[in-house]
């Protein structure tokens, strides 16, 4: 289990880092083509927006795996023993529910509804762009299952 | 019960409960929005819309400035540039108690005025200044509070994306007039945080930078020039039309990267760590933007903003009271909602009330943005608050107490800006813009 | 069923939610309000329209998607936003399709367009009617665009659609894609030299504070289209559908004089308060430069060709 989480963490972090580099390069390319070449790249703005969505969702998914999302921790840190364990499990089940219902179910319906609709410049399927929702939903689901297992095994 | 009122109660109560338990804020926002949505629409539509608003909430080219400025801030963090800038800041900050805090505030005013993004400013300037303040013995929660409370100044000091947005929604308010009007309130905002920082530093005997000889000062300045040039390159590039503010963030990344490589303060293999850190920070922030986009939808759909507006008008007809109520409402809204959706939703609701009681639309725009600037630094939901805490690596709870005196000072300035129209309107009048 | 957006309450009143991205002073908002009023009147209060202005519920793209599940019943979008859903809508984004305003009106009210409205039924919505959005022209900071050669090396912001980029390139200018909200500051800092829209961009968008030359080349006339969710539409009775269609057409007529007043007002304000100069332009050279575009798009999209042919016949 731990080894599997490590592999997922690595994959996600390399992918997110790669997308950050691509976005930076595209923005500089946009400036270069417009200001130096006087022949502005027309596809960069649309492409950057798509990559921003993807990298944000991947980065957010990773942050669920590593429990880095912002929360008010006062109450859950103050509690002890079985109560603490219960709170941790409850929180992680709520996140799991969110991932399954909103990202996987809602996101899949969203994506499948516009599979045939193309973006105006690049002609990429809008459904494919939206697929990041169910995709990251699946990643978060896997992470949350591992997190819940950790919660149950937790000793403090 | 009124539909909107019922929705508002469901939304806020379920949100606060989840927040209290310790559910991540982004998840609390989405789940409370979903529960509220289910009181009026079927489950499948609620899930579809929540997913759609989350994905499209970050579908914005301008938002790209966030990861890029965070990235350039993270690169700058690694020694070289930051150290030279700080030495320079110490010289400028001079013998003021808490000189590094003042340097942080001035940096935010300068950087924020450039980027127009409070979040980017909190990340780039705070990311550089906070670790240095820490090494000089400053209390981290205090440094974070200084950084957080001074970051929004750039939303008022032009150019400002928020004022452009307001002007577009308000339908017919001059952007030039708004820009000029933002200068004095923006500077007052910065000044207020400097006063609090001064008092705090004096009380805690924070180090005053050592006296430096003229020659030393000059050498420090020379050393800092390439780093300071970042400001020249980014501002100059924007002013002279080489790139937009968003693109300037990309230029900042490459500039800081090249300079850091020259200074040998980062090595290629450090980049992996830097990119990963940026990726996670970006993911966390963008997920919050995504979540508040879903919440804004359900608020608009159930008519919560209109209910608020009607409530205000039913309480009083006295302009002073109405303004006070609007300020309080916006401050409360700001605690939960981010600046952009709040401007989009509340401008059309409050502007008619404001003009009805005799306020100039330019003046009202400044009041609105000032309020929401405070909103983005207040817990529980505040994008600048989140970034400020995360670059300082502390929890939100830790920063609340040191933030309180800053809030007090900002609210004093807000009241001045609200009740003295000249603070906003004198400059645009002088320039013949209104 | 469309039980949400077209929800039947206890008192059997059908509530139709209509979202759009304009402010409440815009003529199209006023026309939509009239549309709602007419529906209430004609149905004797059994149907009502609730309007959500200012993009409160999302951008054009987003609201169109929300129509698919029926969370919102209706919206108003630019015809350009419909191009991903039906190829035919590309026809409206092409330059010099319409000879003049009258030709535009006759074409928009022709059967060909009424058929086009139905083409998107299985994509989640159908068209009801259109509102004029005037003609789009170039406005620039330094010098007017009186001839296509004036566009050489000039950076013009265009909407993010392939046809708009193609048009700029055909005219010899340099197309730049950027968010509408960035246009003002980009004109000011000269990231771009100009943009293109109708006269109201000078005043509503305040672009006239920076761009002092408006050149009447009138290259495109891109209408706004009112669309309704298929899910909601299919749930209505024949009588209710008839009411909607009648009200829609009446609101289009109601909008025409409003629009002309708004344009006259915008021109007056731009001249007087902003010092913008309006230039009459010989459209001939512009028309010639882009003539081949109509053939190309006609070849690429058969639906565009048949629409262009039927418009031609009405000229
Ligand atoms: Na600014
Ligand atoms: Na807040």
Coordinates of C-alpha atoms and ligand atoms in Angstrom, one line a residue, chain B residues 334-336 375-379 381-382, ligand 2:
Chain B
X334 CA -15.7 38.6 2.2
X335 CA -15.1 36.2 5.0
X336 CA -16.6 33.5 2.9
X375 CA -12.4 39.9 2.9
X376 CA -9.6 38.1 1.1
X377 CA -7.4 38.3 4.2
X378 CA -10.1 37.2 6.7
X379 CA -10.6 33.7 7.9
X381 CA -12.1 31.8 3.4
X382 CA -9.5 34.2 2.1
Ligands
LIG2 NA1 -12.3 36.1 3.9

